[in-house]
Amino acid sequence: MTTPAAAPAIGAPLAYLGEAVAAAAVVQTAGRLGVLARLDGAPATTAELTDACEISERGARLLLGALAGLGLTEAVGGGAWRAALPDLAGLAGTAGMWAHLAEALREDRPLLRGDTPEGAAAFYPGAVSHLGAMLSAVAERAAKLLPPAGRVLDAGAGAAPWSLAVAARDPACLVTAIDLPAVVPATRRAVRDAGRERQFRFLAGDLYDVDLGRGVYDLAIAGNLCHLFNGDANRRLLGRLYDALAPGGRLAVMDVIPDEEPRPRWVALYELGLFLRTASGRVHPLAAYLDWLHDAGFEPPEQHHLVDQAQAVLLLARRPAGG
């Protein structure tokens, strides 16, 4: 006989699954109907969405309520609603990737190669804005843990959530944001929207080939980056960032770094998502990061947990002052 105490433990996975399926359907449907694109443009009333997207008024009202429950829309008064995050239509496109999971699993081949310059150039210009919005809160938390730095390098900046948080805390710092030529325009837009143009310069190129300089920076940021690549590529990348740092400079690595097995639900789903968009990426264990940092020449890093549920961790490693 099932005890009352055991019932929630049995029902919780099914409740979560039902909610997850419904949430995915809401986002994908709103994308297909054009609701997300319409809200990206400007606030709209239920009646305006009914006309623009050719849906019933009752359906529009219920859909807006569900999107608000997911934190994607918000009421602004006068019966109007607006997007609560940038680029909602892009979010729907990302969610649509999961429809190709069966094909990717059968063929052991990702839908796209976000771990190559060509694949990243095709995918990330449309994805970085909502990725930046998703990471902004945790980036602010990380910035509070970082030491003062006059010269900052943001490797694979995307929408620059990590370096924008650093720049907001220290208006005197200067940031060099590096990303692929196809992504840098999105980086510029994010910096402009944050009102931080004066603190940023931009460098377009492949992280593995572009000239990063030697001994230049006080802080290098590799935020939400290492999970895209395999061990050999990350060892090379962290070595390049070591060379770019001045003696005594710090490297800040922020990523999903689990410390338990089996991996929590969120981490397992996240890694499956990496399978859809990379051929070499994965959620790497802490031991791998410690090996890469040691091989590059860094001192043992400080470890800070940023988001427990997501196993998001900040590793802060120092290049020796005499190195």
mmCIF file of N, CA and C in Angstrom, residues 117-228:
data_model
loop_
_atom_site.group_PDB
_atom_site.id
_atom_site.type_symbol
_atom_site.label_atom_id
_atom_site.label_comp_id
_atom_site.label_asym_id
_atom_site.label_seq_id
_atom_site.Cartn_x
_atom_site.Cartn_y
_atom_site.Cartn_z
ATOM 1 N N PRO A 117 33.101 26.756 -36.651
ATOM 2 C CA PRO A 117 32.837 28.149 -37.036
ATOM 3 C C PRO A 117 31.635 28.288 -37.970
ATOM 4 N N GLU A 118 31.494 27.360 -38.918
ATOM 5 C CA GLU A 118 30.393 27.457 -39.879
ATOM 6 C C GLU A 118 29.042 27.233 -39.181
ATOM 7 N N GLY A 119 28.965 26.201 -38.348
ATOM 8 C CA GLY A 119 27.714 25.925 -37.657
ATOM 9 C C GLY A 119 27.358 27.006 -36.659
ATOM 10 N N ALA A 120 28.355 27.495 -35.924
ATOM 11 C CA ALA A 120 28.103 28.564 -34.956
ATOM 12 C C ALA A 120 27.643 29.834 -35.655
ATOM 13 N N ALA A 121 28.223 30.132 -36.825
ATOM 14 C CA ALA A 121 27.832 31.329 -37.572
ATOM 15 C C ALA A 121 26.390 31.237 -38.045
ATOM 16 N N ALA A 122 25.904 30.016 -38.291
ATOM 17 C CA ALA A 122 24.522 29.843 -38.736
ATOM 18 C C ALA A 122 23.533 29.882 -37.575
ATOM 19 N N PHE A 123 23.951 29.393 -36.403
ATOM 20 C CA PHE A 123 23.015 29.230 -35.293
ATOM 21 C C PHE A 123 22.992 30.402 -34.320
ATOM 22 N N TYR A 124 24.150 30.865 -33.908
ATOM 23 C CA TYR A 124 24.209 31.765 -32.757
ATOM 24 C C TYR A 124 23.749 33.199 -33.012
ATOM 25 N N PRO A 125 23.867 33.759 -34.224
ATOM 26 C CA PRO A 125 23.332 35.119 -34.387
ATOM 27 C C PRO A 125 21.863 35.243 -33.997
ATOM 28 N N GLY A 126 21.082 34.191 -34.216
ATOM 29 C CA GLY A 126 19.673 34.234 -33.844
ATOM 30 C C GLY A 126 19.377 33.740 -32.450
ATOM 31 N N ALA A 127 20.380 33.195 -31.768
ATOM 32 C CA ALA A 127 20.143 32.591 -30.449
ATOM 33 C C ALA A 127 20.731 33.376 -29.300
ATOM 34 N N VAL A 128 21.749 34.206 -29.562
ATOM 35 C CA VAL A 128 22.483 34.781 -28.442
ATOM 36 C C VAL A 128 21.663 35.778 -27.623
ATOM 37 N N SER A 129 20.677 36.431 -28.228
ATOM 38 C CA SER A 129 19.934 37.441 -27.464
ATOM 39 C C SER A 129 19.148 36.800 -26.333
ATOM 40 N N HIS A 130 18.440 35.686 -26.610
ATOM 41 C CA HIS A 130 17.710 35.070 -25.503
ATOM 42 C C HIS A 130 18.631 34.283 -24.585
ATOM 43 N N LEU A 131 19.762 33.795 -25.096
ATOM 44 C CA LEU A 131 20.745 33.188 -24.206
ATOM 45 C C LEU A 131 21.300 34.230 -23.238
ATOM 46 N N GLY A 132 21.560 35.433 -23.751
ATOM 47 C CA GLY A 132 22.042 36.504 -22.889
ATOM 48 C C GLY A 132 21.037 36.874 -21.820
ATOM 49 N N ALA A 133 19.757 36.955 -22.215
ATOM 50 C CA ALA A 133 18.716 37.271 -21.237
ATOM 51 C C ALA A 133 18.603 36.177 -20.185
ATOM 52 N N MET A 134 18.726 34.934 -20.611
ATOM 53 C CA MET A 134 18.625 33.819 -19.681
ATOM 54 C C MET A 134 19.771 33.828 -18.671
ATOM 55 N N LEU A 135 20.945 34.316 -19.088
ATOM 56 C CA LEU A 135 22.130 34.261 -18.240
ATOM 57 C C LEU A 135 22.378 35.551 -17.458
ATOM 58 N N SER A 136 21.579 36.578 -17.663
ATOM 59 C CA SER A 136 21.906 37.883 -17.089
ATOM 60 C C SER A 136 21.943 37.863 -15.564
ATOM 61 N N ALA A 137 20.994 37.192 -14.945
ATOM 62 C CA ALA A 137 20.955 37.178 -13.473
ATOM 63 C C ALA A 137 22.152 36.441 -12.888
ATOM 64 N N VAL A 138 22.481 35.282 -13.457
ATOM 65 C CA VAL A 138 23.623 34.527 -12.935
ATOM 66 C C VAL A 138 24.930 35.245 -13.259
ATOM 67 N N ALA A 139 24.964 35.993 -14.373
ATOM 68 C CA ALA A 139 26.161 36.772 -14.704
ATOM 69 C C ALA A 139 26.393 37.869 -13.672
ATOM 70 N N GLU A 140 25.320 38.504 -13.225
ATOM 71 C CA GLU A 140 25.464 39.519 -12.173
ATOM 72 C C GLU A 140 25.996 38.893 -10.886
ATOM 73 N N ARG A 141 25.541 37.697 -10.583
ATOM 74 C CA ARG A 141 26.028 36.998 -9.384
ATOM 75 C C ARG A 141 27.518 36.684 -9.525
ATOM 76 N N ALA A 142 27.922 36.240 -10.706
ATOM 77 C CA ALA A 142 29.331 35.920 -10.925
ATOM 78 C C ALA A 142 30.202 37.163 -10.847
ATOM 79 N N ALA A 143 29.722 38.283 -11.397
ATOM 80 C CA ALA A 143 30.520 39.505 -11.428
ATOM 81 C C ALA A 143 30.877 39.977 -10.027
ATOM 82 N N LYS A 144 30.007 39.718 -9.059
ATOM 83 C CA LYS A 144 30.279 40.125 -7.681
ATOM 84 C C LYS A 144 31.441 39.332 -7.076
ATOM 85 N N LEU A 145 31.756 38.190 -7.665
ATOM 86 C CA LEU A 145 32.809 37.328 -7.138
ATOM 87 C C LEU A 145 34.154 37.550 -7.822
ATOM 88 N N LEU A 146 34.166 38.374 -8.860
ATOM 89 C CA LEU A 146 35.389 38.570 -9.634
ATOM 90 C C LEU A 146 36.196 39.743 -9.097
ATOM 91 N N PRO A 147 37.524 39.648 -9.201
ATOM 92 C CA PRO A 147 38.364 40.751 -8.723
ATOM 93 C C PRO A 147 38.313 41.927 -9.685
ATOM 94 N N PRO A 148 38.676 43.127 -9.218
ATOM 95 C CA PRO A 148 38.736 44.283 -10.125
ATOM 96 C C PRO A 148 39.705 44.000 -11.273
ATOM 97 N N ALA A 149 39.354 44.487 -12.451
ATOM 98 C CA ALA A 149 40.191 44.241 -13.634
ATOM 99 C C ALA A 149 40.045 45.422 -14.584
ATOM 100 N N GLY A 150 41.165 46.015 -14.955
ATOM 101 C CA GLY A 150 41.119 47.137 -15.872
ATOM 102 C C GLY A 150 40.913 46.718 -17.307
ATOM 103 N N ARG A 151 41.515 45.580 -17.692
ATOM 104 C CA ARG A 151 41.449 45.089 -19.071
ATOM 105 C C ARG A 151 40.842 43.693 -19.051
ATOM 106 N N VAL A 152 39.728 43.528 -19.750
ATOM 107 C CA VAL A 152 38.945 42.296 -19.692
ATOM 108 C C VAL A 152 38.813 41.717 -21.096
ATOM 109 N N LEU A 153 38.999 40.421 -21.219
ATOM 110 C CA LEU A 153 38.803 39.689 -22.470
ATOM 111 C C LEU A 153 37.595 38.777 -22.307
ATOM 112 N N ASP A 154 36.597 38.919 -23.176
ATOM 113 C CA ASP A 154 35.406 38.064 -23.156
ATOM 114 C C ASP A 154 35.469 37.151 -24.368
ATOM 115 N N ALA A 155 35.830 35.894 -24.133
ATOM 116 C CA ALA A 155 36.033 34.928 -25.214
ATOM 117 C C ALA A 155 34.705 34.270 -25.585
ATOM 118 N N GLY A 156 34.333 34.341 -26.870
ATOM 119 C CA GLY A 156 33.044 33.800 -27.292
ATOM 120 C C GLY A 156 31.918 34.575 -26.646
ATOM 121 N N ALA A 157 31.943 35.886 -26.798
ATOM 122 C CA ALA A 157 31.093 36.772 -25.992
ATOM 123 C C ALA A 157 29.604 36.577 -26.238
ATOM 124 N N GLY A 158 29.192 36.295 -27.480
ATOM 125 C CA GLY A 158 27.766 36.226 -27.764
ATOM 126 C C GLY A 158 27.100 37.560 -27.462
ATOM 127 N N ALA A 159 26.034 37.531 -26.641
ATOM 128 C CA ALA A 159 25.374 38.770 -26.222
ATOM 129 C C ALA A 159 26.065 39.404 -25.023
ATOM 130 N N ALA A 160 27.228 38.907 -24.655
ATOM 131 C CA ALA A 160 28.114 39.497 -23.634
ATOM 132 C C ALA A 160 27.478 39.630 -22.253
ATOM 133 N N PRO A 161 26.682 38.655 -21.788
ATOM 134 C CA PRO A 161 26.083 38.837 -20.453
ATOM 135 C C PRO A 161 27.120 38.903 -19.341
ATOM 136 N N TRP A 162 28.201 38.112 -19.472
ATOM 137 C CA TRP A 162 29.201 38.049 -18.397
ATOM 138 C C TRP A 162 30.004 39.342 -18.329
ATOM 139 N N SER A 163 30.489 39.813 -19.473
ATOM 140 C CA SER A 163 31.310 41.026 -19.454
ATOM 141 C C SER A 163 30.471 42.277 -19.244
ATOM 142 N N LEU A 164 29.212 42.273 -19.679
ATOM 143 C CA LEU A 164 28.347 43.417 -19.392
ATOM 144 C C LEU A 164 28.118 43.553 -17.886
ATOM 145 N N ALA A 165 27.986 42.424 -17.195
ATOM 146 C CA ALA A 165 27.827 42.476 -15.742
ATOM 147 C C ALA A 165 29.091 43.004 -15.076
ATOM 148 N N VAL A 166 30.251 42.614 -15.601
ATOM 149 C CA VAL A 166 31.522 43.129 -15.071
ATOM 150 C C VAL A 166 31.627 44.625 -15.333
ATOM 151 N N ALA A 167 31.280 45.051 -16.546
ATOM 152 C CA ALA A 167 31.372 46.466 -16.905
ATOM 153 C C ALA A 167 30.420 47.318 -16.074
ATOM 154 N N ALA A 168 29.253 46.776 -15.748
ATOM 155 C CA ALA A 168 28.298 47.528 -14.945
ATOM 156 C C ALA A 168 28.822 47.760 -13.530
ATOM 157 N N ARG A 169 29.589 46.804 -13.016
ATOM 158 C CA ARG A 169 30.134 46.944 -11.666
ATOM 159 C C ARG A 169 31.373 47.840 -11.639
ATOM 160 N N ASP A 170 32.067 47.960 -12.770
ATOM 161 C CA ASP A 170 33.291 48.761 -12.816
ATOM 162 C C ASP A 170 33.293 49.599 -14.093
ATOM 163 N N PRO A 171 32.739 50.792 -14.059
ATOM 164 C CA PRO A 171 32.662 51.625 -15.266
ATOM 165 C C PRO A 171 34.016 52.027 -15.843
ATOM 166 N N ALA A 172 35.108 51.762 -15.105
ATOM 167 C CA ALA A 172 36.436 52.123 -15.611
ATOM 168 C C ALA A 172 37.077 51.002 -16.419
ATOM 169 N N CYS A 173 36.522 49.795 -16.367
ATOM 170 C CA CYS A 173 37.165 48.682 -17.072
ATOM 171 C C CYS A 173 36.897 48.766 -18.568
ATOM 172 N N LEU A 174 37.820 48.195 -19.351
ATOM 173 C CA LEU A 174 37.698 48.146 -20.808
ATOM 174 C C LEU A 174 37.630 46.690 -21.237
ATOM 175 N N VAL A 175 36.629 46.344 -22.038
ATOM 176 C CA VAL A 175 36.368 44.958 -22.430
ATOM 177 C C VAL A 175 36.659 44.765 -23.909
ATOM 178 N N THR A 176 37.387 43.704 -24.226
ATOM 179 C CA THR A 176 37.525 43.253 -25.607
ATOM 180 C C THR A 176 36.650 42.024 -25.774
ATOM 181 N N ALA A 177 35.586 42.144 -26.568
ATOM 182 C CA ALA A 177 34.640 41.053 -26.781
ATOM 183 C C ALA A 177 34.952 40.374 -28.108
ATOM 184 N N ILE A 178 35.206 39.073 -28.046
ATOM 185 C CA ILE A 178 35.601 38.315 -29.237
ATOM 186 C C ILE A 178 34.518 37.305 -29.595
ATOM 187 N N ASP A 179 34.141 37.278 -30.855
ATOM 188 C CA ASP A 179 33.261 36.231 -31.358
ATOM 189 C C ASP A 179 33.412 36.170 -32.874
ATOM 190 N N LEU A 180 32.725 35.232 -33.478
ATOM 191 C CA LEU A 180 32.796 35.062 -34.921
ATOM 192 C C LEU A 180 32.224 36.288 -35.636
ATOM 193 N N PRO A 181 32.688 36.567 -36.855
ATOM 194 C CA PRO A 181 32.183 37.734 -37.584
ATOM 195 C C PRO A 181 30.660 37.765 -37.698
ATOM 196 N N ALA A 182 30.026 36.606 -37.840
ATOM 197 C CA ALA A 182 28.565 36.579 -37.969
ATOM 198 C C ALA A 182 27.860 36.901 -36.662
ATOM 199 N N VAL A 183 28.549 36.734 -35.526
ATOM 200 C CA VAL A 183 27.934 36.925 -34.211
ATOM 201 C C VAL A 183 28.195 38.319 -33.653
ATOM 202 N N VAL A 184 29.314 38.929 -34.033
ATOM 203 C CA VAL A 184 29.705 40.223 -33.459
ATOM 204 C C VAL A 184 28.613 41.294 -33.611
ATOM 205 N N PRO A 185 27.853 41.368 -34.716
ATOM 206 C CA PRO A 185 26.773 42.366 -34.755
ATOM 207 C C PRO A 185 25.764 42.208 -33.616
ATOM 208 N N ALA A 186 25.463 40.956 -33.227
ATOM 209 C CA ALA A 186 24.565 40.739 -32.091
ATOM 210 C C ALA A 186 25.226 41.181 -30.795
ATOM 211 N N THR A 187 26.535 40.992 -30.687
ATOM 212 C CA THR A 187 27.269 41.465 -29.512
ATOM 213 C C THR A 187 27.196 42.982 -29.430
ATOM 214 N N ARG A 188 27.413 43.640 -30.556
ATOM 215 C CA ARG A 188 27.344 45.111 -30.582
ATOM 216 C C ARG A 188 25.966 45.610 -30.153
ATOM 217 N N ARG A 189 24.907 44.940 -30.633
ATOM 218 C CA ARG A 189 23.549 45.360 -30.272
ATOM 219 C C ARG A 189 23.319 45.227 -28.773
ATOM 220 N N ALA A 190 23.777 44.114 -28.192
ATOM 221 C CA ALA A 190 23.579 43.907 -26.753
ATOM 222 C C ALA A 190 24.317 44.969 -25.952
ATOM 223 N N VAL A 191 25.524 45.308 -26.370
ATOM 224 C CA VAL A 191 26.312 46.324 -25.672
ATOM 225 C C VAL A 191 25.660 47.694 -25.838
ATOM 226 N N ARG A 192 25.197 47.989 -27.041
ATOM 227 C CA ARG A 192 24.521 49.274 -27.277
ATOM 228 C C ARG A 192 23.255 49.383 -26.435
ATOM 229 N N ASP A 193 22.469 48.308 -26.402
ATOM 230 C CA ASP A 193 21.219 48.337 -25.637
ATOM 231 C C ASP A 193 21.491 48.526 -24.140
ATOM 232 N N ALA A 194 22.644 48.038 -23.684
ATOM 233 C CA ALA A 194 23.005 48.210 -22.275
ATOM 234 C C ALA A 194 23.657 49.559 -21.996
ATOM 235 N N GLY A 195 23.907 50.339 -23.049
ATOM 236 C CA GLY A 195 24.514 51.654 -22.871
ATOM 237 C C GLY A 195 25.972 51.591 -22.450
ATOM 238 N N ARG A 196 26.707 50.567 -22.936
ATOM 239 C CA ARG A 196 28.094 50.366 -22.490
ATOM 240 C C ARG A 196 29.095 50.450 -23.643
ATOM 241 N N GLU A 197 28.732 51.116 -24.746
ATOM 242 C CA GLU A 197 29.646 51.158 -25.892
ATOM 243 C C GLU A 197 31.021 51.706 -25.540
ATOM 244 N N ARG A 198 31.052 52.678 -24.652
ATOM 245 C CA ARG A 198 32.328 53.324 -24.310
ATOM 246 C C ARG A 198 33.320 52.351 -23.701
ATOM 247 N N GLN A 199 32.843 51.281 -23.099
ATOM 248 C CA GLN A 199 33.724 50.339 -22.399
ATOM 249 C C GLN A 199 34.123 49.133 -23.238
ATOM 250 N N PHE A 200 33.611 49.039 -24.472
ATOM 251 C CA PHE A 200 33.824 47.829 -25.266
ATOM 252 C C PHE A 200 34.544 48.123 -26.570
ATOM 253 N N ARG A 201 35.392 47.175 -26.941
ATOM 254 C CA ARG A 201 35.875 47.073 -28.309
ATOM 255 C C ARG A 201 35.590 45.653 -28.767
ATOM 256 N N PHE A 202 35.528 45.441 -30.080
ATOM 257 C CA PHE A 202 35.071 44.166 -30.617
ATOM 258 C C PHE A 202 36.121 43.588 -31.553
ATOM 259 N N LEU A 203 36.304 42.294 -31.449
ATOM 260 C CA LEU A 203 37.274 41.580 -32.275
ATOM 261 C C LEU A 203 36.566 40.393 -32.906
ATOM 262 N N ALA A 204 36.503 40.380 -34.231
ATOM 263 C CA ALA A 204 35.811 39.318 -34.957
ATOM 264 C C ALA A 204 36.813 38.268 -35.412
ATOM 265 N N GLY A 205 36.542 37.013 -35.052
ATOM 266 C CA GLY A 205 37.423 35.938 -35.480
ATOM 267 C C GLY A 205 37.183 34.657 -34.709
ATOM 268 N N ASP A 206 37.850 33.601 -35.146
ATOM 269 C CA ASP A 206 37.791 32.290 -34.498
ATOM 270 C C ASP A 206 38.697 32.310 -33.272
ATOM 271 N N LEU A 207 38.172 31.904 -32.138
ATOM 272 C CA LEU A 207 38.942 31.925 -30.892
ATOM 273 C C LEU A 207 40.258 31.162 -30.995
ATOM 274 N N TYR A 208 40.296 30.168 -31.852
ATOM 275 C CA TYR A 208 41.489 29.328 -31.950
ATOM 276 C C TYR A 208 42.525 29.886 -32.917
ATOM 277 N N ASP A 209 42.144 30.923 -33.674
ATOM 278 C CA ASP A 209 43.071 31.486 -34.661
ATOM 279 C C ASP A 209 43.346 32.971 -34.475
ATOM 280 N N VAL A 210 42.388 33.719 -33.953
ATOM 281 C CA VAL A 210 42.531 35.163 -33.859
ATOM 282 C C VAL A 210 43.653 35.515 -32.882
ATOM 283 N N ASP A 211 44.305 36.635 -33.145
ATOM 284 C CA ASP A 211 45.400 37.087 -32.293
ATOM 285 C C ASP A 211 44.824 37.688 -31.006
ATOM 286 N N LEU A 212 45.035 37.006 -29.889
ATOM 287 C CA LEU A 212 44.536 37.472 -28.593
ATOM 288 C C LEU A 212 45.538 38.382 -27.887
ATOM 289 N N GLY A 213 46.747 38.459 -28.420
ATOM 290 C CA GLY A 213 47.795 39.194 -27.725
ATOM 291 C C GLY A 213 48.421 38.327 -26.631
ATOM 292 N N ARG A 214 49.505 38.810 -26.055
ATOM 293 C CA ARG A 214 50.198 38.068 -25.000
ATOM 294 C C ARG A 214 50.427 38.995 -23.805
ATOM 295 N N GLY A 215 50.035 38.510 -22.623
ATOM 296 C CA GLY A 215 50.251 39.270 -21.403
ATOM 297 C C GLY A 215 49.483 40.573 -21.343
ATOM 298 N N VAL A 216 48.290 40.614 -21.942
ATOM 299 C CA VAL A 216 47.570 41.878 -22.103
ATOM 300 C C VAL A 216 46.516 42.104 -21.016
ATOM 301 N N TYR A 217 45.780 41.071 -20.624
ATOM 302 C CA TYR A 217 44.539 41.252 -19.880
ATOM 303 C C TYR A 217 44.693 40.908 -18.396
ATOM 304 N N ASP A 218 43.871 41.588 -17.588
ATOM 305 C CA ASP A 218 43.814 41.303 -16.159
ATOM 306 C C ASP A 218 42.790 40.212 -15.849
ATOM 307 N N LEU A 219 41.792 40.088 -16.709
ATOM 308 C CA LEU A 219 40.744 39.092 -16.523
ATOM 309 C C LEU A 219 40.320 38.565 -17.882
ATOM 310 N N ALA A 220 40.267 37.241 -18.009
ATOM 311 C CA ALA A 220 39.717 36.600 -19.208
ATOM 312 C C ALA A 220 38.479 35.817 -18.795
ATOM 313 N N ILE A 221 37.433 35.883 -19.614
ATOM 314 C CA ILE A 221 36.162 35.228 -19.323
ATOM 315 C C ILE A 221 35.894 34.159 -20.370
ATOM 316 N N ALA A 222 35.646 32.938 -19.904
ATOM 317 C CA ALA A 222 35.165 31.863 -20.768
ATOM 318 C C ALA A 222 33.823 31.431 -20.199
ATOM 319 N N GLY A 223 32.779 32.162 -20.568
ATOM 320 C CA GLY A 223 31.462 31.943 -19.992
ATOM 321 C C GLY A 223 30.571 31.116 -20.890
ATOM 322 N N ASN A 224 30.083 29.996 -20.345
ATOM 323 C CA ASN A 224 29.147 29.159 -21.098
ATOM 324 C C ASN A 224 29.739 28.737 -22.435
ATOM 325 N N LEU A 225 31.002 28.349 -22.407
ATOM 326 C CA LEU A 225 31.758 28.129 -23.643
ATOM 327 C C LEU A 225 32.346 26.723 -23.744
ATOM 328 N N CYS A 226 32.978 26.247 -22.678
ATOM 329 C CA CYS A 226 33.745 25.003 -22.763
ATOM 330 C C CYS A 226 32.884 23.784 -23.067
ATOM 331 N N HIS A 227 31.604 23.844 -22.747
ATOM 332 C CA HIS A 227 30.739 22.688 -23.014
ATOM 333 C C HIS A 227 30.551 22.438 -24.510
ATOM 334 N N LEU A 228 30.948 23.396 -25.351
ATOM 335 C CA LEU A 228 30.801 23.211 -26.795
ATOM 336 C C LEU A 228 31.882 22.324 -27.399
#
